[in-house]
Tab-separated table of N, CA and C in Angstrom:
chain	number	residue	atom	x	y	z
A	495	MET	N	16.983	6.840	-17.538
A	495	MET	CA	16.258	7.205	-16.193
A	495	MET	C	15.748	6.097	-15.136
A	496	ASN	N	14.923	5.242	-15.333
A	496	ASN	CA	15.854	3.587	-14.779
A	496	ASN	C	17.118	3.075	-13.324
A	497	SER	N	17.666	3.315	-14.359
A	497	SER	CA	19.230	3.878	-14.349
A	497	SER	C	19.225	4.657	-13.055
A	498	PHE	N	19.583	5.562	-13.470
A	498	PHE	CA	19.746	6.775	-12.692
A	498	PHE	C	19.251	6.650	-11.617
A	499	VAL	N	18.006	6.067	-11.568
A	499	VAL	CA	17.049	6.723	-10.230
A	499	VAL	C	17.623	5.514	-9.226
A	500	PHE	N	18.234	3.662	-9.789
A	500	PHE	CA	18.737	2.594	-8.835
A	500	PHE	C	20.005	3.813	-8.541
A	501	LEU	N	20.808	4.118	-9.433
A	501	LEU	CA	22.543	3.959	-9.605
A	501	LEU	C	21.913	5.511	-8.115
A	502	ASN	N	21.086	6.255	-7.875
A	502	ASN	CA	21.246	7.908	-7.834
A	502	ASN	C	20.684	7.949	-6.459
A	503	LEU	N	19.140	7.797	-7.091
A	503	LEU	CA	18.214	8.033	-5.557
A	503	LEU	C	18.125	7.141	-4.278
A	504	ALA	N	18.357	5.317	-4.999
A	504	ALA	CA	17.913	4.191	-3.852
A	504	ALA	C	19.017	3.952	-2.883
A	505	PRO	N	20.509	4.000	-3.008
A	505	PRO	CA	21.261	4.181	-1.919
A	505	PRO	C	21.131	5.210	-1.408
A	506	THR	N	20.582	6.581	-1.826
A	506	THR	CA	20.800	7.440	-1.398
A	506	THR	C	19.955	7.836	-0.349
A	507	ASN	N	18.034	6.901	-0.729
A	507	ASN	CA	17.630	6.551	-0.138
A	507	ASN	C	18.347	5.317	1.536
A	508	LYS	N	18.765	4.758	1.424
A	508	LYS	CA	18.587	3.407	2.322
A	508	LYS	C	20.156	4.095	3.116
A	509	LEU	N	20.876	4.861	2.204
A	509	LEU	CA	22.525	4.619	2.910
A	509	LEU	C	22.463	6.663	3.463
A	510	GLY	N	22.443	7.093	2.704
A	510	GLY	CA	22.029	8.714	3.428
A	510	GLY	C	21.215	9.672	3.745
A	511	SER	N	21.138	10.414	3.353
A	511	SER	CA	19.764	11.448	4.025
A	511	SER	C	18.320	11.819	2.657
A	512	ILE	N	17.567	11.551	3.136
A	512	ILE	CA	16.131	11.643	2.918
A	512	ILE	C	16.367	13.071	2.448
A	513	GLU	N	16.910	13.858	2.529
A	513	GLU	CA	17.366	15.618	2.184
A	513	GLU	C	17.810	15.530	0.695
A	514	ASP	N	18.807	14.250	0.730
A	514	ASP	CA	20.507	14.403	-0.105
A	514	ASP	C	19.015	13.964	-1.582
A	515	SER	N	18.577	12.547	-1.609
A	515	SER	CA	16.974	12.502	-2.360
A	515	SER	C	16.366	13.024	-2.580
A	516	CYS	N	16.147	14.066	-1.786
A	516	CYS	CA	14.781	14.713	-2.332
A	516	CYS	C	15.377	16.066	-3.494
A	517	LYS	N	16.619	15.822	-3.328
A	517	LYS	CA	17.558	17.216	-4.239
A	517	LYS	C	17.656	15.992	-5.333
A	518	VAL	N	18.399	15.305	-5.529
A	518	VAL	CA	18.540	14.024	-6.296
A	518	VAL	C	16.528	14.307	-7.003
A	519	PHE	N	15.477	13.538	-6.202
A	519	PHE	CA	14.896	14.421	-7.500
A	519	PHE	C	14.370	14.965	-7.822
A	520	ARG	N	14.404	16.692	-7.313
A	520	ARG	CA	13.549	17.535	-7.705
A	520	ARG	C	14.921	17.928	-8.839
A	521	ASN	N	15.550	17.117	-9.075
A	521	ASN	CA	16.649	17.930	-10.262
A	521	ASN	C	17.031	17.006	-10.902
A	522	MET	N	15.928	16.312	-10.903
A	522	MET	CA	15.896	14.794	-12.166
A	522	MET	C	14.802	15.971	-13.666
A	523	LYS	N	14.783	15.472	-14.527
A	523	LYS	CA	14.731	16.054	-15.527
A	523	LYS	C	12.935	15.938	-15.726
A	524	GLY	N	12.483	14.951	-15.425
A	524	GLY	CA	11.026	14.035	-15.715
A	524	GLY	C	10.539	13.184	-14.249
A	525	HIS	N	9.649	12.458	-13.641
A	525	HIS	CA	9.952	11.781	-13.058
A	525	HIS	C	8.404	10.360	-13.429
A	526	ASN	N	9.088	9.386	-13.702
A	526	ASN	CA	8.497	8.191	-12.917
A	526	ASN	C	7.537	7.570	-12.330
A	527	GLN	N	7.066	6.450	-12.454
A	527	GLN	CA	6.948	5.251	-11.510
A	527	GLN	C	8.092	4.472	-10.793
A	528	VAL	N	9.400	4.856	-11.508
A	528	VAL	CA	9.686	4.179	-10.749
A	528	VAL	C	10.917	5.476	-9.719
A	529	SER	N	10.840	5.968	-10.122
A	529	SER	CA	11.690	7.556	-9.141
A	529	SER	C	10.657	7.585	-8.205
A	530	TRP	N	9.209	8.109	-8.310
A	530	TRP	CA	8.480	8.958	-7.568
A	530	TRP	C	8.499	7.256	-6.433
A	531	ASN	N	8.273	6.022	-6.995
A	531	ASN	CA	8.242	4.813	-5.532
A	531	ASN	C	9.036	4.593	-5.071
A	532	ALA	N	11.055	4.569	-5.450
A	532	ALA	CA	11.842	5.443	-5.209
A	532	ALA	C	12.087	6.319	-3.554
A	533	MET	N	10.804	7.005	-3.877
A	533	MET	CA	10.564	8.231	-2.948
A	533	MET	C	10.204	8.054	-1.409
A	534	ILE	N	9.112	7.032	-2.397
A	534	ILE	CA	8.220	6.531	-0.945
A	534	ILE	C	8.821	5.286	-0.451
A	535	SER	N	9.420	5.391	-1.225
A	535	SER	CA	9.776	3.624	-0.836
A	535	SER	C	11.313	4.041	0.269
A	536	GLY	N	12.076	5.574	0.039
A	536	GLY	CA	12.978	5.821	0.993
A	536	GLY	C	12.100	6.381	2.063
A	537	PHE	N	10.624	7.173	1.873
A	537	PHE	CA	10.750	8.537	3.175
A	537	PHE	C	9.747	6.771	4.109
A	538	THR	N	9.820	6.156	4.110
A	538	THR	CA	8.989	4.424	4.526
A	538	THR	C	10.457	4.301	5.450
A	539	SER	N	11.441	4.050	5.152
A	539	SER	CA	12.905	3.156	5.135
A	539	SER	C	12.811	4.179	6.196
A	540	LYS	N	12.805	5.586	6.891
A	540	LYS	CA	13.330	6.275	7.621
A	540	LYS	C	12.346	6.806	8.689
A	541	ASN	N	11.197	6.416	8.114
A	541	ASN	CA	9.879	6.442	9.080
A	541	ASN	C	9.140	7.220	8.736
A	542	HIS	N	8.895	7.960	7.902
A	542	HIS	CA	8.862	9.547	7.564
A	542	HIS	C	7.231	8.628	6.581
A	543	HIS	N	6.370	8.442	7.502
A	543	HIS	CA	5.065	8.591	6.543
A	543	HIS	C	4.043	9.444	6.263
A	544	LEU	N	4.156	10.401	6.663
A	544	LEU	CA	3.590	11.261	6.448
A	544	LEU	C	3.758	11.441	5.144
A	545	GLU	N	4.851	11.827	4.659
A	545	GLU	CA	5.678	12.544	4.170
A	545	GLU	C	5.299	11.625	2.670
A	546	ALA	N	5.811	10.182	3.146
A	546	ALA	CA	5.326	8.898	1.890
A	546	ALA	C	4.050	8.934	1.486
A	547	PHE	N	2.834	9.181	2.182
A	547	PHE	CA	1.392	9.325	1.700
A	547	PHE	C	1.624	10.724	1.444
A	548	GLU	N	1.776	11.437	1.648
A	548	GLU	CA	1.690	13.105	1.396
A	548	GLU	C	2.187	12.719	-0.935
A	549	PHE	N	4.097	11.888	-1.212
A	549	PHE	CA	4.264	12.213	-1.947
A	549	PHE	C	3.584	11.243	-3.000
A	550	PHE	N	3.141	10.377	-2.361
A	550	PHE	CA	1.867	9.727	-3.126
A	550	PHE	C	0.945	10.284	-3.992
A	551	LEU	N	0.461	10.978	-2.864
A	551	LEU	CA	-0.458	12.471	-3.809
A	551	LEU	C	-0.332	12.792	-5.117
A	552	LYS	N	1.434	13.506	-4.735
A	552	LYS	CA	1.768	14.562	-4.874
A	552	LYS	C	2.107	13.834	-6.937
A	553	MET	N	2.930	12.059	-6.629
A	553	MET	CA	1.896	11.461	-7.672
A	553	MET	C	1.860	11.349	-8.203
A	554	LYS	N	0.067	11.107	-8.316
A	554	LYS	CA	-0.677	11.392	-8.742
A	554	LYS	C	-1.878	12.460	-9.346
A	555	ASN	N	-1.521	14.060	-8.000
A	555	ASN	CA	-1.274	15.333	-9.320
A	555	ASN	C	-0.460	15.338	-9.840
A	556	GLU	N	0.907	15.127	-10.791
A	556	GLU	CA	1.090	15.172	-10.792
A	556	GLU	C	0.522	13.829	-12.515
A	557	GLY	N	0.025	13.286	-12.396
A	557	GLY	CA	-0.529	12.316	-13.878
A	557	GLY	C	-0.019	11.232	-14.089
A	558	ILE	N	1.327	11.244	-13.049
A	558	ILE	CA	1.716	9.828	-13.092
A	558	ILE	C	1.112	8.569	-12.243
A	559	SER	N	0.520	7.936	-12.521
A	559	SER	CA	-0.148	6.048	-12.038
A	559	SER	C	0.315	5.388	-11.661
A	560	PRO	N	0.214	5.648	-10.811
A	560	PRO	CA	0.449	5.091	-9.131
A	560	PRO	C	0.383	3.162	-9.950
A	561	ASN	N	1.654	2.026	-9.844
A	561	ASN	CA	0.886	0.913	-10.344
A	561	ASN	C	0.247	0.190	-8.826
A	562	MET	N	0.683	-1.286	-9.024
A	562	MET	CA	1.002	-2.806	-8.484
A	562	MET	C	1.505	-2.222	-6.675
A	563	TYR	N	2.960	-2.055	-7.146
A	563	TYR	CA	4.231	-1.443	-6.361
A	563	TYR	C	4.120	-0.231	-5.263
A	564	THR	N	3.318	0.411	-5.831
A	564	THR	CA	3.142	1.597	-5.128
A	564	THR	C	1.368	1.714	-4.133
A	565	ILE	N	1.004	0.870	-4.388
A	565	ILE	CA	-0.486	0.687	-3.636
A	565	ILE	C	0.186	-0.015	-2.469
A	566	ILE	N	0.878	-0.732	-3.053
A	566	ILE	CA	1.252	-1.849	-1.690
A	566	ILE	C	1.761	-0.669	-1.230
A	567	SER	N	2.807	-0.203	-0.937
A	567	SER	CA	3.992	0.376	-0.643
A	567	SER	C	3.108	1.561	0.927
A	568	VAL	N	2.022	2.541	-0.356
A	568	VAL	CA	1.656	2.970	-0.045
A	568	VAL	C	0.619	2.303	2.015
A	569	SER	N	-0.269	0.974	1.279
A	569	SER	CA	-1.199	0.742	1.831
A	569	SER	C	-0.383	0.250	3.510
A	570	ASN	N	1.067	0.352	3.286
A	570	ASN	CA	1.920	-0.423	4.429
A	570	ASN	C	1.809	0.508	5.242
A	571	VAL	N	2.713	1.888	4.577
A	571	VAL	CA	2.143	3.092	5.268
A	571	VAL	C	0.901	3.561	5.868
A	572	VAL	N	0.325	3.967	5.487
A	572	VAL	CA	-1.666	3.989	6.440
A	572	VAL	C	-1.471	3.002	6.532
A	573	GLY	N	-1.503	2.365	7.214
A	573	GLY	CA	-1.283	1.139	7.997
A	573	GLY	C	-0.463	0.902	9.427
A	574	LYS	N	0.955	2.320	9.220
A	574	LYS	CA	2.464	2.647	9.940
A	574	LYS	C	1.053	3.782	10.544
A	575	ILE	N	0.318	4.298	9.396
A	575	ILE	CA	0.050	5.830	10.649
A	575	ILE	C	-1.461	4.927	11.295
A	576	GLY	N	-2.493	4.466	10.283
A	576	GLY	CA	-3.598	4.090	11.402
A	576	GLY	C	-4.444	5.012	11.200
A	577	ASP	N	-4.224	5.660	9.798
A	577	ASP	CA	-5.472	5.980	10.201
A	577	ASP	C	-6.602	5.740	8.026
A	578	THR	N	-8.047	5.249	8.951
A	578	THR	CA	-8.550	4.666	8.120
A	578	THR	C	-9.166	5.644	6.850
A	579	ASP	N	-8.952	7.142	7.059
A	579	ASP	CA	-9.234	8.003	5.521
A	579	ASP	C	-8.573	8.148	4.573
A	580	LYS	N	-6.957	8.089	5.057
A	580	LYS	CA	-6.129	7.842	4.191
A	580	LYS	C	-6.127	6.404	3.460
A	581	GLY	N	-6.592	5.215	4.091
A	581	GLY	CA	-6.856	4.149	3.646
A	581	GLY	C	-7.660	4.128	2.535
A	582	LYS	N	-8.864	5.311	2.809
A	582	LYS	CA	-10.068	4.953	2.031
A	582	LYS	C	-9.267	5.665	0.234
A	583	ILE	N	-8.477	5.924	0.291
A	583	ILE	CA	-8.108	7.208	-0.336
A	583	ILE	C	-6.936	6.134	-1.793
A	584	VAL	N	-6.316	5.443	-0.689
A	584	VAL	CA	-5.493	4.419	-1.030
A	584	VAL	C	-6.564	3.301	-2.416
A	585	GLN	N	-7.445	3.202	-1.183
A	585	GLN	CA	-8.085	1.948	-1.709
A	585	GLN	C	-9.082	2.652	-2.750
A	586	ALA	N	-9.296	4.081	-3.077
A	586	ALA	CA	-10.737	4.192	-4.561
A	586	ALA	C	-9.347	4.369	-5.833
A	587	TYR	N	-7.801	4.463	-5.305
A	587	TYR	CA	-6.915	4.806	-6.440
A	587	TYR	C	-6.411	3.532	-6.937
A	588	ALA	N	-6.413	2.239	-5.682
A	588	ALA	CA	-6.724	0.679	-6.164
A	588	ALA	C	-8.102	0.344	-7.373
A	589	PHE	N	-9.436	0.406	-6.841
A	589	PHE	CA	-9.957	0.655	-7.474
A	589	PHE	C	-10.088	1.385	-9.069
A	590	GLU	N	-9.884	2.506	-8.559
A	590	GLU	CA	-9.128	3.063	-10.010
A	590	GLU	C	-8.862	2.371	-11.591
A	591	LEU	N	-7.730	1.714	-10.746
A	591	LEU	CA	-6.814	0.824	-10.985
A	591	LEU	C	-6.726	0.089	-11.802
A	592	HIS	N	-8.025	-0.582	-10.574
A	592	HIS	CA	-8.532	-2.145	-11.412
A	592	HIS	C	-7.713	-3.191	-10.287
A	593	LEU	N	-7.099	-3.025	-9.680
A	593	LEU	CA	-5.970	-3.011	-8.801
A	593	LEU	C	-6.542	-4.498	-7.819
A	594	ASP	N	-7.668	-3.473	-7.816
A	594	ASP	CA	-8.245	-3.886	-6.222
A	594	ASP	C	-8.329	-5.209	-6.737
A	595	SER	N	-8.655	-6.365	-7.201
A	595	SER	CA	-8.711	-7.440	-7.668
A	595	SER	C	-7.528	-8.462	-7.079
A	596	ASN	N	-6.165	-7.783	-7.623
A	596	ASN	CA	-5.251	-8.239	-7.551
A	596	ASN	C	-4.867	-8.642	-6.335
A	597	ILE	N	-4.188	-9.984	-5.963
A	597	ILE	CA	-4.407	-10.683	-4.841
A	597	ILE	C	-3.411	-9.548	-4.041
A	598	ASN	N	-2.593	-9.398	-4.142
A	598	ASN	CA	-1.044	-8.994	-3.472
A	598	ASN	C	-1.767	-7.853	-3.036
A	599	VAL	N	-2.209	-6.759	-3.677
A	599	VAL	CA	-3.247	-5.315	-3.756
A	599	VAL	C	-4.289	-5.400	-2.237
A	600	GLY	N	-4.626	-6.624	-2.443
A	600	GLY	CA	-6.449	-7.066	-1.597
A	600	GLY	C	-6.059	-7.386	-0.479
A	601	THR	N	-4.526	-7.628	-0.428
A	601	THR	CA	-3.887	-8.104	0.999
A	601	THR	C	-3.291	-7.603	1.968
A	602	ALA	N	-2.983	-6.098	1.078
A	602	ALA	CA	-1.572	-5.020	1.098
A	602	ALA	C	-2.960	-4.319	2.110
A	603	LEU	N	-4.425	-4.049	1.478
A	603	LEU	CA	-5.130	-3.056	1.821
A	603	LEU	C	-6.184	-4.149	3.264
A	604	ILE	N	-6.167	-5.554	3.376
A	604	ILE	CA	-6.464	-5.915	4.176
A	604	ILE	C	-5.482	-5.858	5.289
A	605	ASP	N	-4.425	-5.978	5.248
A	605	ASP	CA	-3.100	-5.588	6.220
A	605	ASP	C	-3.791	-4.531	6.903
A	606	MET	N	-3.466	-3.551	6.018
A	606	MET	CA	-3.441	-1.433	5.910
A	606	MET	C	-4.924	-1.665	6.790
A	607	TYR	N	-6.432	-1.986	6.565
A	607	TYR	CA	-6.495	-1.832	6.929
A	607	TYR	C	-7.506	-2.308	8.934
A	608	SER	N	-6.778	-3.539	8.651
A	608	SER	CA	-6.312	-4.313	10.351
A	608	SER	C	-5.261	-3.615	10.541
A	609	LYS	N	-4.626	-2.446	10.346
A	609	LYS	CA	-3.454	-2.021	11.335
A	609	LYS	C	-4.286	-0.503	11.609
A	610	CYS	N	-5.010	-0.562	10.889
A	610	CYS	CA	-6.189	0.728	10.890
A	610	CYS	C	-6.875	0.338	11.861
A	611	LYS	N	-7.116	-1.185	12.165
A	611	LYS	CA	-8.540	-1.126	13.649
A	611	LYS	C	-9.610	-1.124	12.867
A	612	SER	N	-9.767	-0.948	11.299
A	612	SER	CA	-10.430	-1.219	10.783
A	612	SER	C	-11.046	-2.055	10.118
A	613	LEU	N	-11.148	-3.738	10.873
A	613	LEU	CA	-11.783	-4.685	10.741
A	613	LEU	C	-12.498	-5.097	9.356
A	614	SER	N	-13.790	-4.086	10.121
A	614	SER	CA	-15.253	-4.694	8.683
A	614	SER	C	-14.999	-4.114	7.740
A	615	TYR	N	-14.153	-2.978	7.280
A	615	TYR	CA	-13.355	-2.463	6.125
A	615	TYR	C	-12.197	-3.972	5.543
A	616	ALA	N	-11.467	-3.821	6.270
A	616	ALA	CA	-10.679	-5.150	6.028
A	616	ALA	C	-11.715	-6.090	5.892
A	617	ARG	N	-12.417	-6.329	6.517
A	617	ARG	CA	-13.570	-7.315	6.083
A	617	ARG	C	-14.158	-7.841	4.714
A	618	SER	N	-14.414	-6.202	4.145
A	618	SER	CA	-15.606	-6.267	2.539
A	618	SER	C	-14.430	-7.160	2.023
A	619	ILE	N	-12.682	-6.245	2.190
A	619	ILE	CA	-11.857	-6.831	1.052
A	619	ILE	C	-12.556	-7.665	0.936
A	620	PHE	N	-11.441	-8.859	1.920
A	620	PHE	CA	-11.732	-10.183	1.742
A	620	PHE	C	-12.252	-11.179	1.624
A	621	ASP	N	-13.831	-10.500	1.946
A	621	ASP	CA	-15.039	-10.793	1.054
A	621	ASP	C	-15.293	-10.941	-0.282
A	622	SER	N	-14.485	-9.923	-1.071
A	622	SER	CA	-15.304	-9.684	-2.168
A	622	SER	C	-14.369	-10.154	-2.662
A	623	ASN	N	-12.649	-10.313	-2.567
A	623	ASN	CA	-11.496	-10.921	-3.664
A	623	ASN	C	-11.180	-12.256	-2.633
A	624	PHE	N	-11.723	-12.755	-1.989
A	624	PHE	CA	-10.922	-13.682	-1.063
A	624	PHE	C	-11.890	-14.918	-1.759
A	625	THR	N	-13.017	-15.477	-1.272
A	625	THR	CA	-13.949	-15.593	-0.671
A	625	THR	C	-14.815	-16.648	-1.957
A	626	SER	N	-14.729	-15.875	-3.482
A	626	SER	CA	-15.314	-16.720	-4.303
A	626	SER	C	-14.194	-18.074	-4.395
A	627	CYS	N	-15.048	-19.525	-4.455
A	627	CYS	CA	-14.151	-19.949	-4.749
A	627	CYS	C	-14.032	-20.748	-6.020
A	628	GLY	N	-14.905	-20.212	-7.097
A	628	GLY	CA	-14.565	-20.563	-8.262
A	628	GLY	C	-13.324	-20.425	-8.803
A	629	ILE	N	-12.158	-19.027	-8.383
A	629	ILE	CA	-11.411	-19.016	-8.433
A	629	ILE	C	-9.830	-19.453	-7.642
A	630	HIS	N	-10.525	-20.384	-7.247
A	630	HIS	CA	-9.521	-20.979	-6.753
A	630	HIS	C	-9.686	-22.497	-6.545
A	631	THR	N	-8.186	-22.782	-6.229
A	631	THR	CA	-7.798	-24.408	-6.185
A	631	THR	C	-8.802	-24.337	-4.786
A	632	PRO	N	-9.333	-26.095	-5.093
A	632	PRO	CA	-9.680	-26.683	-3.422
A	632	PRO	C	-8.737	-26.974	-2.441
A	633	MET	N	-7.984	-26.466	-2.249
A	633	MET	CA	-6.979	-26.377	-1.158
A	633	MET	C	-6.820	-24.676	-1.033
A	634	GLU	N	-6.915	-23.428	-1.636
A	634	GLU	CA	-6.616	-22.644	-1.514
A	634	GLU	C	-8.385	-22.594	-0.972
A	635	CYS	N	-9.006	-23.038	-1.511
A	635	CYS	CA	-11.091	-22.397	-0.276
A	635	CYS	C	-10.643	-22.797	0.721
A	636	ASN	N	-9.668	-24.171	1.339
A	636	ASN	CA	-10.000	-24.686	2.380
A	636	ASN	C	-9.016	-24.010	3.041
A	637	ASP	N	-7.415	-22.998	3.088
A	637	ASP	CA	-7.399	-22.136	3.972
A	637	ASP	C	-8.310	-20.603	3.806
A	638	ILE	N	-9.276	-20.273	2.487
A	638	ILE	CA	-9.998	-19.656	2.478
A	638	ILE	C	-10.702	-19.390	4.147
A	639	ARG	N	-11.393	-20.914	3.897
A	639	ARG	CA	-12.166	-20.774	4.794
A	639	ARG	C	-11.797	-21.101	6.256
A	640	LEU	N	-10.516	-22.182	6.664
A	640	LEU	CA	-9.773	-21.525	7.690
A	640	LEU	C	-10.118	-20.523	8.241
A	641	PHE	N	-9.509	-19.236	7.062
A	641	PHE	CA	-8.875	-18.189	7.883
A	641	PHE	C	-9.948	-17.626	8.302
A	642	THR	N	-10.932	-17.745	7.155
A	642	THR	CA	-11.684	-17.167	7.740
A	642	THR	C	-13.440	-17.204	9.459
A	643	MET	N	-12.645	-18.870	10.035
A	643	MET	CA	-13.032	-19.124	10.628
A	643	MET	C	-11.970	-19.619	12.336
A	644	TRP	N	-10.827	-18.015	11.512
A	644	TRP	CA	-9.943	-17.575	12.026
A	644	TRP	C	-10.130	-16.139	12.636
A	645	VAL	N	-10.300	-15.316	11.566
A	645	VAL	CA	-10.820	-13.847	11.591
A	645	VAL	C	-12.093	-13.559	13.262
A	646	GLN	N	-12.193	-14.806	12.453
A	646	GLN	CA	-14.776	-14.412	13.320
A	646	GLN	C	-14.245	-13.947	15.116
A	647	PRO	N	-13.094	-14.851	15.258
A	647	PRO	CA	-13.316	-14.848	17.082
A	647	PRO	C	-12.781	-13.656	17.216
A	648	ILE	N	-11.313	-13.086	16.915
A	648	ILE	CA	-11.041	-12.060	16.821
A	648	ILE	C	-11.445	-11.420	16.687
A	649	LYS	N	-12.207	-10.216	15.645
A	649	LYS	CA	-13.880	-9.472	15.597
A	649	LYS	C	-13.679	-9.904	16.470
A	650	LEU	N	-15.566	-11.411	17.239
A	650	LEU	CA	-16.265	-10.816	18.391
A	650	LEU	C	-14.916	-10.345	19.331
A	651	TRP	N	-13.492	-10.673	20.003
A	651	TRP	CA	-12.988	-10.709	20.712
A	651	TRP	C	-12.215	-8.808	21.341
A	652	ASN	N	-12.010	-8.241	19.920
A	652	ASN	CA	-11.603	-6.480	19.722
A	652	ASN	C	-13.318	-5.845	20.607
A	653	TYR	N	-14.412	-6.611	20.484
A	653	TYR	CA	-15.967	-6.132	20.825
A	653	TYR	C	-16.340	-5.964	22.321
A	654	LEU	N	-14.960	-7.417	22.574
A	654	LEU	CA	-15.733	-7.339	24.386
A	654	LEU	C	-14.589	-6.598	25.309
């Protein structure tokens, strides 16, 4: 199934129409994370962000559990849409799947909320995932402190 998806669905998304990809997807006997992620990626690459988000919800409703790549991709989509409420849905799924503490997912969620202009949510994720220096090297702790010092003035600037 995975080779079928990559040989037929992914190139259609990149080179052809999204309608052709949808037709291939509908005609597949079964869907898995790979096929759903390929469709979400295809919608995203064609700037069909709302459709990508809707496919994410359909994926979940069909009982297919999103993975780290799904959460990161959909976080990017929500950032482009700029909808904090949709962001909360993505974050809830990340939390439910215990992916919220993954550094890649955490970074994607911070980026998403920042693009949604929800800096308090972005900061909350940052504080809960990245400021505990017990899990970072001394160099990473310095990077975190520097980033924190950099973010604070930007946050204040947006309120002026």
